[in-house]
């Protein structure tokens, strides 16, 4: 009996270790009071840091500790909760588009994340790195759209067009260590061999060292092993009708929407969310939560939007059929112009 119990515990420990390596550990563990991280690959924390143990969350391989402000909250409560607080700020994050047609949605989602970063911190420039085929296939962001939808000034977004993938990776590694940039975006097409686990480890390590995010955008790329803690799969979602005071406006186009799937995460299970980007508030909102709140508001306040007129006690009766011309008979004699008026009508119009 004791032997079977030991064997069972050994199997559970192996399964847990495999889940940690694959990033599919479902639990979101809380650090106990007074506990310290014991993972061997974690840098010891500063004992003088102003962070209480109760605010620390175990986020990496079940044992590493990070403060709550280490995450970039999107504003969508469901996605943030699934990611145990949001996307890591000082890390490499992957954003995948399954097909080339999803390049616009991937770029728009990345610009939305940059807008959230600039909203919270200093308005530093952002570097977007890619090869010539990337910008030839998907184009460049529109300057007026940057300011209108994301609050990003055109001069804040810098582009680096590299002739080869090797040059793009070198530029990204050098830029990832710079604290003068708010974020680094590296856009790659397909699944090149040079974008392997070693290259992504270097990007992730330099992002952690600089305390800045690096977003790896993948056009029509396959999900391969990388060092990124989080991988999101993006596609465009149908926009909901535009909201008005009287309700949704039929036939209109509302806010930009994205279908976001969690492809890989060290702290979350796979899930899918539909997010809408609010260009006025500069935040995401989950469509299901938004529709639920709208239904609750309508149920709590069923009063008509426009009240009845208060000038009279009783409303006017409904009018009958109104015709512009009589349906039968000829016009009355008084409705015809007089002979003199006919002559005046026939005279030519005098100029001047």
JSON list of C-alpha atoms in Angstrom, two decimals, residues 222-346:
[
{"chain": "A", "resi": 222, "resn": "UNK", "atom": "CA", "xyz": [3.35, 28.07, -36.77]},
{"chain": "A", "resi": 223, "resn": "UNK", "atom": "CA", "xyz": [3.29, 27.76, -32.95]},
{"chain": "A", "resi": 224, "resn": "UNK", "atom": "CA", "xyz": [6.84, 26.69, -32.17]},
{"chain": "A", "resi": 225, "resn": "UNK", "atom": "CA", "xyz": [8.73, 26.42, -28.85]},
{"chain": "A", "resi": 226, "resn": "UNK", "atom": "CA", "xyz": [9.95, 29.85, -27.74]},
{"chain": "A", "resi": 227, "resn": "UNK", "atom": "CA", "xyz": [11.00, 31.50, -24.49]},
{"chain": "A", "resi": 228, "resn": "UNK", "atom": "CA", "xyz": [7.98, 33.83, -24.46]},
{"chain": "A", "resi": 229, "resn": "UNK", "atom": "CA", "xyz": [5.83, 33.30, -21.34]},
{"chain": "A", "resi": 230, "resn": "UNK", "atom": "CA", "xyz": [2.63, 34.21, -23.23]},
{"chain": "A", "resi": 231, "resn": "UNK", "atom": "CA", "xyz": [1.46, 33.50, -26.76]},
{"chain": "A", "resi": 232, "resn": "UNK", "atom": "CA", "xyz": [-1.75, 35.08, -28.04]},
{"chain": "A", "resi": 233, "resn": "UNK", "atom": "CA", "xyz": [-3.44, 34.12, -31.32]},
{"chain": "A", "resi": 234, "resn": "UNK", "atom": "CA", "xyz": [-5.21, 37.07, -32.97]},
{"chain": "A", "resi": 235, "resn": "UNK", "atom": "CA", "xyz": [-7.84, 37.43, -35.66]},
{"chain": "A", "resi": 236, "resn": "UNK", "atom": "CA", "xyz": [-10.32, 40.13, -36.58]},
{"chain": "A", "resi": 237, "resn": "UNK", "atom": "CA", "xyz": [-13.82, 39.91, -35.10]},
{"chain": "A", "resi": 238, "resn": "UNK", "atom": "CA", "xyz": [-16.98, 41.47, -36.58]},
{"chain": "A", "resi": 239, "resn": "UNK", "atom": "CA", "xyz": [-17.61, 44.92, -35.19]},
{"chain": "A", "resi": 240, "resn": "UNK", "atom": "CA", "xyz": [-20.83, 45.41, -33.27]},
{"chain": "A", "resi": 241, "resn": "UNK", "atom": "CA", "xyz": [-23.29, 48.17, -34.32]},
{"chain": "A", "resi": 242, "resn": "UNK", "atom": "CA", "xyz": [-22.52, 51.65, -33.09]},
{"chain": "A", "resi": 243, "resn": "UNK", "atom": "CA", "xyz": [-24.06, 52.44, -29.72]},
{"chain": "A", "resi": 244, "resn": "UNK", "atom": "CA", "xyz": [-26.43, 55.42, -29.45]},
{"chain": "A", "resi": 245, "resn": "UNK", "atom": "CA", "xyz": [-28.66, 56.78, -26.70]},
{"chain": "A", "resi": 246, "resn": "UNK", "atom": "CA", "xyz": [-31.60, 54.86, -28.12]},
{"chain": "A", "resi": 247, "resn": "UNK", "atom": "CA", "xyz": [-29.60, 51.64, -28.47]},
{"chain": "A", "resi": 248, "resn": "UNK", "atom": "CA", "xyz": [-27.54, 49.96, -31.21]},
{"chain": "A", "resi": 249, "resn": "UNK", "atom": "CA", "xyz": [-27.75, 51.68, -34.61]},
{"chain": "A", "resi": 250, "resn": "UNK", "atom": "CA", "xyz": [-28.65, 49.04, -37.20]},
{"chain": "A", "resi": 251, "resn": "UNK", "atom": "CA", "xyz": [-26.35, 48.85, -40.22]},
{"chain": "A", "resi": 252, "resn": "UNK", "atom": "CA", "xyz": [-23.54, 50.86, -38.60]},
{"chain": "A", "resi": 253, "resn": "UNK", "atom": "CA", "xyz": [-19.95, 49.84, -37.79]},
{"chain": "A", "resi": 254, "resn": "UNK", "atom": "CA", "xyz": [-18.81, 50.17, -34.19]},
{"chain": "A", "resi": 255, "resn": "UNK", "atom": "CA", "xyz": [-15.46, 49.86, -32.48]},
{"chain": "A", "resi": 256, "resn": "UNK", "atom": "CA", "xyz": [-12.60, 47.63, -33.68]},
{"chain": "A", "resi": 257, "resn": "UNK", "atom": "CA", "xyz": [-12.90, 44.10, -32.33]},
{"chain": "A", "resi": 258, "resn": "UNK", "atom": "CA", "xyz": [-10.45, 41.23, -31.93]},
{"chain": "A", "resi": 259, "resn": "UNK", "atom": "CA", "xyz": [-10.75, 37.53, -31.25]},
{"chain": "A", "resi": 260, "resn": "UNK", "atom": "CA", "xyz": [-7.97, 36.70, -28.78]},
{"chain": "A", "resi": 261, "resn": "UNK", "atom": "CA", "xyz": [-7.03, 33.12, -27.95]},
{"chain": "A", "resi": 262, "resn": "UNK", "atom": "CA", "xyz": [-4.48, 32.15, -25.30]},
{"chain": "A", "resi": 263, "resn": "UNK", "atom": "CA", "xyz": [-2.20, 29.77, -27.18]},
{"chain": "A", "resi": 264, "resn": "UNK", "atom": "CA", "xyz": [0.38, 29.43, -24.41]},
{"chain": "A", "resi": 265, "resn": "UNK", "atom": "CA", "xyz": [0.77, 30.77, -20.90]},
{"chain": "A", "resi": 266, "resn": "UNK", "atom": "CA", "xyz": [2.70, 29.67, -17.84]},
{"chain": "A", "resi": 267, "resn": "UNK", "atom": "CA", "xyz": [-0.15, 30.62, -15.54]},
{"chain": "A", "resi": 268, "resn": "UNK", "atom": "CA", "xyz": [-3.35, 30.19, -17.58]},
{"chain": "A", "resi": 269, "resn": "UNK", "atom": "CA", "xyz": [-5.27, 27.53, -19.42]},
{"chain": "A", "resi": 270, "resn": "UNK", "atom": "CA", "xyz": [-6.21, 28.01, -23.10]},
{"chain": "A", "resi": 271, "resn": "UNK", "atom": "CA", "xyz": [-9.19, 30.33, -23.59]},
{"chain": "A", "resi": 272, "resn": "UNK", "atom": "CA", "xyz": [-10.80, 32.62, -26.15]},
{"chain": "A", "resi": 273, "resn": "UNK", "atom": "CA", "xyz": [-12.14, 36.16, -25.74]},
{"chain": "A", "resi": 274, "resn": "UNK", "atom": "CA", "xyz": [-13.72, 38.80, -27.99]},
{"chain": "A", "resi": 275, "resn": "UNK", "atom": "CA", "xyz": [-12.34, 42.24, -27.15]},
{"chain": "A", "resi": 276, "resn": "UNK", "atom": "CA", "xyz": [-13.36, 45.68, -28.33]},
{"chain": "A", "resi": 277, "resn": "UNK", "atom": "CA", "xyz": [-10.90, 48.56, -28.38]},
{"chain": "A", "resi": 278, "resn": "UNK", "atom": "CA", "xyz": [-12.25, 51.84, -27.02]},
{"chain": "A", "resi": 279, "resn": "UNK", "atom": "CA", "xyz": [-10.27, 54.62, -28.74]},
{"chain": "A", "resi": 280, "resn": "UNK", "atom": "CA", "xyz": [-11.63, 57.27, -26.38]},
{"chain": "A", "resi": 281, "resn": "UNK", "atom": "CA", "xyz": [-10.82, 55.53, -23.10]},
{"chain": "A", "resi": 282, "resn": "UNK", "atom": "CA", "xyz": [-7.73, 53.78, -24.52]},
{"chain": "A", "resi": 283, "resn": "UNK", "atom": "CA", "xyz": [-8.67, 50.40, -23.09]},
{"chain": "A", "resi": 284, "resn": "UNK", "atom": "CA", "xyz": [-10.10, 47.02, -24.06]},
{"chain": "A", "resi": 285, "resn": "UNK", "atom": "CA", "xyz": [-13.50, 45.72, -23.07]},
{"chain": "A", "resi": 286, "resn": "UNK", "atom": "CA", "xyz": [-14.80, 42.19, -23.33]},
{"chain": "A", "resi": 287, "resn": "UNK", "atom": "CA", "xyz": [-17.87, 42.10, -25.55]},
{"chain": "A", "resi": 288, "resn": "UNK", "atom": "CA", "xyz": [-19.74, 39.54, -23.45]},
{"chain": "A", "resi": 289, "resn": "UNK", "atom": "CA", "xyz": [-19.27, 41.58, -20.28]},
{"chain": "A", "resi": 290, "resn": "UNK", "atom": "CA", "xyz": [-20.28, 44.75, -22.13]},
{"chain": "A", "resi": 291, "resn": "UNK", "atom": "CA", "xyz": [-23.50, 43.21, -23.44]},
{"chain": "A", "resi": 292, "resn": "UNK", "atom": "CA", "xyz": [-24.32, 41.86, -19.97]},
{"chain": "A", "resi": 293, "resn": "UNK", "atom": "CA", "xyz": [-23.92, 45.30, -18.39]},
{"chain": "A", "resi": 294, "resn": "UNK", "atom": "CA", "xyz": [-26.09, 46.86, -21.11]},
{"chain": "A", "resi": 295, "resn": "UNK", "atom": "CA", "xyz": [-28.88, 44.35, -20.41]},
{"chain": "A", "resi": 296, "resn": "UNK", "atom": "CA", "xyz": [-28.65, 45.06, -16.68]},
{"chain": "A", "resi": 297, "resn": "UNK", "atom": "CA", "xyz": [-28.87, 48.81, -17.26]},
{"chain": "A", "resi": 298, "resn": "UNK", "atom": "CA", "xyz": [-31.93, 48.44, -19.48]},
{"chain": "A", "resi": 299, "resn": "UNK", "atom": "CA", "xyz": [-33.60, 46.18, -16.91]},
{"chain": "A", "resi": 300, "resn": "UNK", "atom": "CA", "xyz": [-32.83, 48.57, -14.05]},
{"chain": "A", "resi": 301, "resn": "UNK", "atom": "CA", "xyz": [-34.03, 51.65, -15.98]},
{"chain": "A", "resi": 302, "resn": "UNK", "atom": "CA", "xyz": [-36.88, 50.65, -18.33]},
{"chain": "A", "resi": 303, "resn": "UNK", "atom": "CA", "xyz": [-38.06, 54.28, -18.80]},
{"chain": "A", "resi": 304, "resn": "UNK", "atom": "CA", "xyz": [-38.30, 55.47, -22.38]},
{"chain": "A", "resi": 305, "resn": "UNK", "atom": "CA", "xyz": [-35.37, 57.52, -23.60]},
{"chain": "A", "resi": 306, "resn": "UNK", "atom": "CA", "xyz": [-37.60, 60.40, -24.86]},
{"chain": "A", "resi": 307, "resn": "UNK", "atom": "CA", "xyz": [-40.53, 61.30, -22.60]},
{"chain": "A", "resi": 308, "resn": "UNK", "atom": "CA", "xyz": [-43.98, 62.26, -23.89]},
{"chain": "A", "resi": 309, "resn": "UNK", "atom": "CA", "xyz": [-44.86, 65.92, -24.55]},
{"chain": "A", "resi": 310, "resn": "UNK", "atom": "CA", "xyz": [-46.08, 67.84, -21.48]},
{"chain": "A", "resi": 311, "resn": "UNK", "atom": "CA", "xyz": [-47.91, 70.69, -23.27]},
{"chain": "A", "resi": 312, "resn": "UNK", "atom": "CA", "xyz": [-51.30, 68.97, -23.12]},
{"chain": "A", "resi": 313, "resn": "UNK", "atom": "CA", "xyz": [-53.01, 66.42, -20.98]},
{"chain": "A", "resi": 314, "resn": "UNK", "atom": "CA", "xyz": [-53.92, 64.16, -23.87]},
{"chain": "A", "resi": 315, "resn": "UNK", "atom": "CA", "xyz": [-51.80, 63.38, -26.90]},
{"chain": "A", "resi": 316, "resn": "UNK", "atom": "CA", "xyz": [-53.12, 64.43, -30.29]},
{"chain": "A", "resi": 317, "resn": "UNK", "atom": "CA", "xyz": [-55.14, 61.80, -32.15]},
{"chain": "A", "resi": 318, "resn": "UNK", "atom": "CA", "xyz": [-53.50, 59.97, -34.96]},
{"chain": "A", "resi": 319, "resn": "UNK", "atom": "CA", "xyz": [-53.90, 61.77, -38.28]},
{"chain": "A", "resi": 320, "resn": "UNK", "atom": "CA", "xyz": [-55.59, 60.11, -41.24]},
{"chain": "A", "resi": 321, "resn": "UNK", "atom": "CA", "xyz": [-54.36, 59.76, -44.79]},
{"chain": "A", "resi": 322, "resn": "UNK", "atom": "CA", "xyz": [-52.86, 62.97, -46.16]},
{"chain": "A", "resi": 323, "resn": "UNK", "atom": "CA", "xyz": [-52.87, 63.50, -49.94]},
{"chain": "A", "resi": 324, "resn": "UNK", "atom": "CA", "xyz": [-51.07, 66.23, -51.82]},
{"chain": "A", "resi": 325, "resn": "UNK", "atom": "CA", "xyz": [-53.67, 66.35, -54.63]},
{"chain": "A", "resi": 326, "resn": "UNK", "atom": "CA", "xyz": [-57.29, 65.32, -54.96]},
{"chain": "A", "resi": 327, "resn": "UNK", "atom": "CA", "xyz": [-57.75, 61.80, -56.21]},
{"chain": "A", "resi": 328, "resn": "UNK", "atom": "CA", "xyz": [-60.79, 62.45, -58.48]},
{"chain": "A", "resi": 329, "resn": "UNK", "atom": "CA", "xyz": [-62.28, 65.35, -60.39]},
{"chain": "A", "resi": 330, "resn": "UNK", "atom": "CA", "xyz": [-60.70, 68.42, -61.94]},
{"chain": "A", "resi": 331, "resn": "UNK", "atom": "CA", "xyz": [-59.20, 71.32, -60.02]},
{"chain": "A", "resi": 332, "resn": "UNK", "atom": "CA", "xyz": [-61.59, 73.93, -58.71]},
{"chain": "A", "resi": 333, "resn": "UNK", "atom": "CA", "xyz": [-62.10, 77.11, -60.73]},
{"chain": "A", "resi": 334, "resn": "UNK", "atom": "CA", "xyz": [-60.52, 79.26, -58.08]},
{"chain": "A", "resi": 335, "resn": "UNK", "atom": "CA", "xyz": [-57.35, 77.21, -58.22]},
{"chain": "A", "resi": 336, "resn": "UNK", "atom": "CA", "xyz": [-56.68, 78.13, -61.87]},
{"chain": "A", "resi": 337, "resn": "UNK", "atom": "CA", "xyz": [-54.65, 81.27, -62.77]},
{"chain": "A", "resi": 338, "resn": "UNK", "atom": "CA", "xyz": [-56.57, 84.20, -64.22]},
{"chain": "A", "resi": 339, "resn": "UNK", "atom": "CA", "xyz": [-56.15, 85.22, -67.89]},
{"chain": "A", "resi": 340, "resn": "UNK", "atom": "CA", "xyz": [-53.98, 88.11, -66.80]},
{"chain": "A", "resi": 341, "resn": "UNK", "atom": "CA", "xyz": [-51.76, 85.88, -64.75]},
{"chain": "A", "resi": 342, "resn": "UNK", "atom": "CA", "xyz": [-51.40, 83.54, -67.71]},
{"chain": "A", "resi": 343, "resn": "UNK", "atom": "CA", "xyz": [-50.17, 86.41, -69.87]},
{"chain": "A", "resi": 344, "resn": "UNK", "atom": "CA", "xyz": [-47.69, 87.46, -67.19]},
{"chain": "A", "resi": 345, "resn": "UNK", "atom": "CA", "xyz": [-46.38, 83.95, -67.07]},
{"chain": "A", "resi": 346, "resn": "UNK", "atom": "CA", "xyz": [-45.85, 83.90, -70.81]}
]
